[in-house]
């Protein structure tokens, strides 16, 4: 098979790396890719914002299977274009991708199907939005409706901060059309968790549980980023909570989308807040998370193409995926200035030595090869991902590898996985391998 991966980040590097292992794979391509992905397969230029351009690349290389990494082409309808052309593609249709493409759609969908989420109001004008703030305490959360590359959510501690965000989104239009409508919602407290499933629209396969680290600095301080690291370990989620999330959140989501005529196929990512009252949906993403994909795919012991065949044939329920019991940790190395404007073009050294260490894979995000040197080319640069016999071992390995890498202005969090370590000391008996499917839940 000829396989094509669309995207250029750490998630796409991890997908390409994993798909390359597949026994179904003859040739692998990535568009547009990055310097690290170019070591795994052939990179082809493409504008990922243009579904027709993506389809053209797939036609040119005669791709048998195309996997879409980022959200923008999904929301723009690339899957519909592929399906019309009779080509095999992994991802949800445009109608199903509204779960991520419009926060207003997602919140109203959650409400229609009585799926637990934060109380909210939709506002279409700045004046209505400011008025709506009065109905909420502080902090309050302001969300732009459309895609905003992680910049569309503000957790405002004061009313001034909330009004400033509304002014930027709705009057100054800093996010363009994405901020024309907003969602204002109550601020939830608790621990955040990413719950990702692969689904054919009916059956589902929960992926190994992960926890992201969105804030730029240690102890969740500073502004939000696209993600500064993630780890995967069975202690993140006990069986009872996992079953509750599947029953009260994931199952009604898939059933609701199917009932509304937009069945969801592909990776469905549910961002959850584990509140004292139970899990609440913060957001949906319609693809694998980045950096969650890196530690998840490192633990997958199954041919990814066979999983995708399961979706295409509606046979996911019959698939027996296996996960390594060993935890994995991904530490993101970021450029100076990130999550604001990153300084790029810095020489990266030590990445080969980092990878030479066993149990470590350095996934590339913003990198480029120029004049035989590896240079930084974006905010998030590398995702140093390690696995170990236990979580402390995986963390130590990841940071030992990180210590070998250098570029000017490099910064990273030093506490990736620390929440998992705290959980481990509280409940050591929970450190058992994840089970692959929820009892009684395969068909929804
Ligand atoms: P979202 O894109 O909706 O997940 O928002 C990005 C981040 O903002 C989340 O990962 C949370 O850290 C935070 N956030 C979003 N909604 C809420 C909420 N209702 N309460 C508290 N934090 C939130």
PDB file of C-alpha atoms in Angstrom, residues 60-225:
ATOM      1  CA  UNK A  60      -0.528  12.124  -7.902  1.00  0.00           C
ATOM      2  CA  UNK A  61       1.146   9.590  -5.631  1.00  0.00           C
ATOM      3  CA  UNK A  62      -1.777   7.140  -6.063  1.00  0.00           C
ATOM      4  CA  UNK A  63      -2.287   6.867  -2.321  1.00  0.00           C
ATOM      5  CA  UNK A  64      -4.258   3.820  -1.197  1.00  0.00           C
ATOM      6  CA  UNK A  65      -4.786   5.291   2.261  1.00  0.00           C
ATOM      7  CA  UNK A  66      -4.641   8.919   3.434  1.00  0.00           C
ATOM      8  CA  UNK A  67      -4.581   9.859   7.124  1.00  0.00           C
ATOM      9  CA  UNK A  68      -5.436  13.462   7.985  1.00  0.00           C
ATOM     10  CA  UNK A  69      -3.545  14.765  11.038  1.00  0.00           C
ATOM     11  CA  UNK A  70      -4.708  18.360  11.711  1.00  0.00           C
ATOM     12  CA  UNK A  71      -8.175  19.779  12.192  1.00  0.00           C
ATOM     13  CA  UNK A  72      -8.217  22.546   9.567  1.00  0.00           C
ATOM     14  CA  UNK A  73      -8.577  20.316   6.462  1.00  0.00           C
ATOM     15  CA  UNK A  74     -11.138  18.124   8.275  1.00  0.00           C
ATOM     16  CA  UNK A  75     -13.257  21.137   9.161  1.00  0.00           C
ATOM     17  CA  UNK A  76     -12.863  22.379   5.579  1.00  0.00           C
ATOM     18  CA  UNK A  77     -14.330  19.104   4.265  1.00  0.00           C
ATOM     19  CA  UNK A  78     -11.333  17.187   2.899  1.00  0.00           C
ATOM     20  CA  UNK A  79     -12.894  13.834   3.831  1.00  0.00           C
ATOM     21  CA  UNK A  80     -16.026  14.588   1.805  1.00  0.00           C
ATOM     22  CA  UNK A  81     -13.816  15.402  -1.202  1.00  0.00           C
ATOM     23  CA  UNK A  82     -11.921  12.114  -0.836  1.00  0.00           C
ATOM     24  CA  UNK A  83     -15.108  10.101  -0.421  1.00  0.00           C
ATOM     25  CA  UNK A  84     -16.636  11.709  -3.503  1.00  0.00           C
ATOM     26  CA  UNK A  85     -13.489  10.735  -5.403  1.00  0.00           C
ATOM     27  CA  UNK A  86     -13.761   7.168  -4.083  1.00  0.00           C
ATOM     28  CA  UNK A  87     -10.458   7.374  -2.159  1.00  0.00           C
ATOM     29  CA  UNK A  88      -9.821   5.841   1.270  1.00  0.00           C
ATOM     30  CA  UNK A  89      -9.258   8.474   3.939  1.00  0.00           C
ATOM     31  CA  UNK A  90      -9.215   8.406   7.742  1.00  0.00           C
ATOM     32  CA  UNK A  91     -11.082  11.243   9.449  1.00  0.00           C
ATOM     33  CA  UNK A  92     -14.595  12.616   9.996  1.00  0.00           C
ATOM     34  CA  UNK A  93     -16.699  14.346   7.346  1.00  0.00           C
ATOM     35  CA  UNK A  94     -17.210  18.100   7.352  1.00  0.00           C
ATOM     36  CA  UNK A  95     -20.556  17.739   9.113  1.00  0.00           C
ATOM     37  CA  UNK A  96     -19.036  15.540  11.846  1.00  0.00           C
ATOM     38  CA  UNK A  97     -15.978  17.822  12.169  1.00  0.00           C
ATOM     39  CA  UNK A  98     -18.280  20.638  13.357  1.00  0.00           C
ATOM     40  CA  UNK A  99     -17.732  19.145  16.828  1.00  0.00           C
ATOM     41  CA  UNK A 100     -14.376  20.934  16.714  1.00  0.00           C
ATOM     42  CA  UNK A 101     -14.981  23.526  13.996  1.00  0.00           C
ATOM     43  CA  UNK A 102     -17.695  25.339  15.936  1.00  0.00           C
ATOM     44  CA  UNK A 103     -17.758  25.660  19.723  1.00  0.00           C
ATOM     45  CA  UNK A 104     -21.348  26.897  19.412  1.00  0.00           C
ATOM     46  CA  UNK A 105     -22.328  23.727  17.548  1.00  0.00           C
ATOM     47  CA  UNK A 106     -20.460  21.552  20.079  1.00  0.00           C
ATOM     48  CA  UNK A 107     -22.055  23.187  23.123  1.00  0.00           C
ATOM     49  CA  UNK A 108     -25.556  23.101  21.653  1.00  0.00           C
ATOM     50  CA  UNK A 109     -25.010  19.465  20.651  1.00  0.00           C
ATOM     51  CA  UNK A 110     -23.925  18.637  24.219  1.00  0.00           C
ATOM     52  CA  UNK A 111     -27.048  20.357  25.512  1.00  0.00           C
ATOM     53  CA  UNK A 112     -29.363  18.593  23.016  1.00  0.00           C
ATOM     54  CA  UNK A 113     -28.040  15.205  24.112  1.00  0.00           C
ATOM     55  CA  UNK A 114     -27.807  15.957  27.848  1.00  0.00           C
ATOM     56  CA  UNK A 115     -24.071  15.256  27.909  1.00  0.00           C
ATOM     57  CA  UNK A 116     -22.431  16.824  30.980  1.00  0.00           C
ATOM     58  CA  UNK A 117     -20.600  20.095  30.233  1.00  0.00           C
ATOM     59  CA  UNK A 118     -20.131  23.585  31.712  1.00  0.00           C
ATOM     60  CA  UNK A 119     -23.142  25.927  31.822  1.00  0.00           C
ATOM     61  CA  UNK A 120     -22.925  28.365  28.893  1.00  0.00           C
ATOM     62  CA  UNK A 121     -24.447  31.174  26.854  1.00  0.00           C
ATOM     63  CA  UNK A 122     -23.897  31.886  23.139  1.00  0.00           C
ATOM     64  CA  UNK A 123     -23.492  35.554  22.165  1.00  0.00           C
ATOM     65  CA  UNK A 124     -23.590  36.989  18.654  1.00  0.00           C
ATOM     66  CA  UNK A 125     -22.749  40.628  19.459  1.00  0.00           C
ATOM     67  CA  UNK A 126     -20.226  42.282  21.766  1.00  0.00           C
ATOM     68  CA  UNK A 127     -23.001  44.013  23.721  1.00  0.00           C
ATOM     69  CA  UNK A 128     -24.891  40.754  24.314  1.00  0.00           C
ATOM     70  CA  UNK A 129     -21.668  39.050  25.335  1.00  0.00           C
ATOM     71  CA  UNK A 130     -20.804  41.710  27.905  1.00  0.00           C
ATOM     72  CA  UNK A 131     -24.342  41.496  29.270  1.00  0.00           C
ATOM     73  CA  UNK A 132     -24.076  37.698  29.504  1.00  0.00           C
ATOM     74  CA  UNK A 133     -20.947  37.958  31.676  1.00  0.00           C
ATOM     75  CA  UNK A 134     -23.234  39.143  34.489  1.00  0.00           C
ATOM     76  CA  UNK A 135     -24.740  35.658  34.691  1.00  0.00           C
ATOM     77  CA  UNK A 136     -21.419  34.054  35.615  1.00  0.00           C
ATOM     78  CA  UNK A 137     -19.031  34.238  38.548  1.00  0.00           C
ATOM     79  CA  UNK A 138     -15.259  34.597  38.260  1.00  0.00           C
ATOM     80  CA  UNK A 139     -13.169  33.225  36.755  1.00  0.00           C
ATOM     81  CA  UNK A 140     -15.250  32.992  33.593  1.00  0.00           C
ATOM     82  CA  UNK A 141     -14.325  31.334  30.297  1.00  0.00           C
ATOM     83  CA  UNK A 142     -14.630  33.105  26.928  1.00  0.00           C
ATOM     84  CA  UNK A 143     -14.384  30.979  23.779  1.00  0.00           C
ATOM     85  CA  UNK A 144     -14.305  32.045  20.151  1.00  0.00           C
ATOM     86  CA  UNK A 145     -16.651  29.928  18.046  1.00  0.00           C
ATOM     87  CA  UNK A 146     -14.300  28.930  15.224  1.00  0.00           C
ATOM     88  CA  UNK A 147     -10.857  27.351  14.845  1.00  0.00           C
ATOM     89  CA  UNK A 148      -8.186  29.519  16.426  1.00  0.00           C
ATOM     90  CA  UNK A 149      -5.077  27.309  16.740  1.00  0.00           C
ATOM     91  CA  UNK A 150      -5.285  27.253  20.537  1.00  0.00           C
ATOM     92  CA  UNK A 151      -5.740  31.047  20.840  1.00  0.00           C
ATOM     93  CA  UNK A 152      -9.526  31.114  21.055  1.00  0.00           C
ATOM     94  CA  UNK A 153     -10.047  30.317  24.750  1.00  0.00           C
ATOM     95  CA  UNK A 154      -9.463  32.739  27.606  1.00  0.00           C
ATOM     96  CA  UNK A 155      -9.960  31.789  31.234  1.00  0.00           C
ATOM     97  CA  UNK A 156     -10.559  35.299  32.599  1.00  0.00           C
ATOM     98  CA  UNK A 157      -9.862  35.936  36.272  1.00  0.00           C
ATOM     99  CA  UNK A 158     -11.461  39.376  36.253  1.00  0.00           C
ATOM    100  CA  UNK A 159     -14.346  40.975  34.431  1.00  0.00           C
ATOM    101  CA  UNK A 160     -11.894  43.359  32.733  1.00  0.00           C
ATOM    102  CA  UNK A 161      -9.956  40.420  31.342  1.00  0.00           C
ATOM    103  CA  UNK A 162     -13.166  38.851  30.042  1.00  0.00           C
ATOM    104  CA  UNK A 163     -14.275  42.108  28.391  1.00  0.00           C
ATOM    105  CA  UNK A 164     -10.818  42.557  26.859  1.00  0.00           C
ATOM    106  CA  UNK A 165     -11.030  39.068  25.310  1.00  0.00           C
ATOM    107  CA  UNK A 166     -14.521  39.813  23.979  1.00  0.00           C
ATOM    108  CA  UNK A 167     -13.332  43.121  22.556  1.00  0.00           C
ATOM    109  CA  UNK A 168     -10.405  41.416  20.796  1.00  0.00           C
ATOM    110  CA  UNK A 169     -12.480  38.542  19.425  1.00  0.00           C
ATOM    111  CA  UNK A 170     -15.671  40.410  18.463  1.00  0.00           C
ATOM    112  CA  UNK A 171     -14.710  44.028  17.743  1.00  0.00           C
ATOM    113  CA  UNK A 172     -11.032  43.968  16.779  1.00  0.00           C
ATOM    114  CA  UNK A 173     -11.541  40.574  15.086  1.00  0.00           C
ATOM    115  CA  UNK A 174      -8.070  39.354  16.066  1.00  0.00           C
ATOM    116  CA  UNK A 175      -9.116  35.829  15.077  1.00  0.00           C
ATOM    117  CA  UNK A 176     -10.928  36.900  11.911  1.00  0.00           C
ATOM    118  CA  UNK A 177     -14.288  35.189  11.405  1.00  0.00           C
ATOM    119  CA  UNK A 178     -13.548  32.659  14.186  1.00  0.00           C
ATOM    120  CA  UNK A 179     -14.382  35.240  16.872  1.00  0.00           C
ATOM    121  CA  UNK A 180     -17.608  36.617  15.429  1.00  0.00           C
ATOM    122  CA  UNK A 181     -19.670  34.488  17.797  1.00  0.00           C
ATOM    123  CA  UNK A 182     -18.566  33.448  21.262  1.00  0.00           C
ATOM    124  CA  UNK A 183     -19.430  30.995  23.977  1.00  0.00           C
ATOM    125  CA  UNK A 184     -19.277  32.255  27.539  1.00  0.00           C
ATOM    126  CA  UNK A 185     -19.167  29.522  30.114  1.00  0.00           C
ATOM    127  CA  UNK A 186     -18.680  28.768  33.758  1.00  0.00           C
ATOM    128  CA  UNK A 187     -15.156  27.890  34.850  1.00  0.00           C
ATOM    129  CA  UNK A 188     -14.835  24.292  35.997  1.00  0.00           C
ATOM    130  CA  UNK A 189     -12.313  23.064  38.539  1.00  0.00           C
ATOM    131  CA  UNK A 190     -10.562  19.746  38.605  1.00  0.00           C
ATOM    132  CA  UNK A 191      -7.930  17.773  36.789  1.00  0.00           C
ATOM    133  CA  UNK A 192      -7.948  17.785  32.987  1.00  0.00           C
ATOM    134  CA  UNK A 193      -7.752  14.600  31.010  1.00  0.00           C
ATOM    135  CA  UNK A 194      -7.711  13.681  27.335  1.00  0.00           C
ATOM    136  CA  UNK A 195      -9.912  10.766  26.361  1.00  0.00           C
ATOM    137  CA  UNK A 196      -9.408   9.625  22.788  1.00  0.00           C
ATOM    138  CA  UNK A 197     -11.222   6.882  20.927  1.00  0.00           C
ATOM    139  CA  UNK A 198     -10.984   5.504  17.430  1.00  0.00           C
ATOM    140  CA  UNK A 199     -14.453   4.851  16.060  1.00  0.00           C
ATOM    141  CA  UNK A 200     -16.221   3.610  12.942  1.00  0.00           C
ATOM    142  CA  UNK A 201     -19.323   5.552  13.981  1.00  0.00           C
ATOM    143  CA  UNK A 202     -20.718   2.715  16.085  1.00  0.00           C
ATOM    144  CA  UNK A 203     -18.026   0.579  17.661  1.00  0.00           C
ATOM    145  CA  UNK A 204     -15.140   2.259  19.394  1.00  0.00           C
ATOM    146  CA  UNK A 205     -11.672   1.517  20.625  1.00  0.00           C
ATOM    147  CA  UNK A 206     -10.505   3.639  23.564  1.00  0.00           C
ATOM    148  CA  UNK A 207      -6.853   4.576  23.115  1.00  0.00           C
ATOM    149  CA  UNK A 208      -4.384   4.402  26.001  1.00  0.00           C
ATOM    150  CA  UNK A 209      -5.251   7.253  28.400  1.00  0.00           C
ATOM    151  CA  UNK A 210      -3.117  10.403  28.303  1.00  0.00           C
ATOM    152  CA  UNK A 211      -2.718  13.695  30.093  1.00  0.00           C
ATOM    153  CA  UNK A 212      -1.626  16.843  28.276  1.00  0.00           C
ATOM    154  CA  UNK A 213       0.160  19.852  29.820  1.00  0.00           C
ATOM    155  CA  UNK A 214      -1.294  22.974  28.204  1.00  0.00           C
ATOM    156  CA  UNK A 215       0.246  25.793  30.262  1.00  0.00           C
ATOM    157  CA  UNK A 216       3.713  26.941  29.209  1.00  0.00           C
ATOM    158  CA  UNK A 217       5.387  26.799  32.652  1.00  0.00           C
ATOM    159  CA  UNK A 218       5.737  24.179  35.409  1.00  0.00           C
ATOM    160  CA  UNK A 219       2.820  23.651  37.796  1.00  0.00           C
ATOM    161  CA  UNK A 220       0.388  24.752  35.074  1.00  0.00           C
ATOM    162  CA  UNK A 221       1.488  28.389  35.250  1.00  0.00           C
ATOM    163  CA  UNK A 222       1.508  30.912  32.402  1.00  0.00           C
ATOM    164  CA  UNK A 223      -0.467  31.127  29.173  1.00  0.00           C
ATOM    165  CA  UNK A 224      -1.879  28.113  27.358  1.00  0.00           C
ATOM    166  CA  UNK A 225       0.038  26.548  24.488  1.00  0.00           C
TER     167      UNK A 225
END
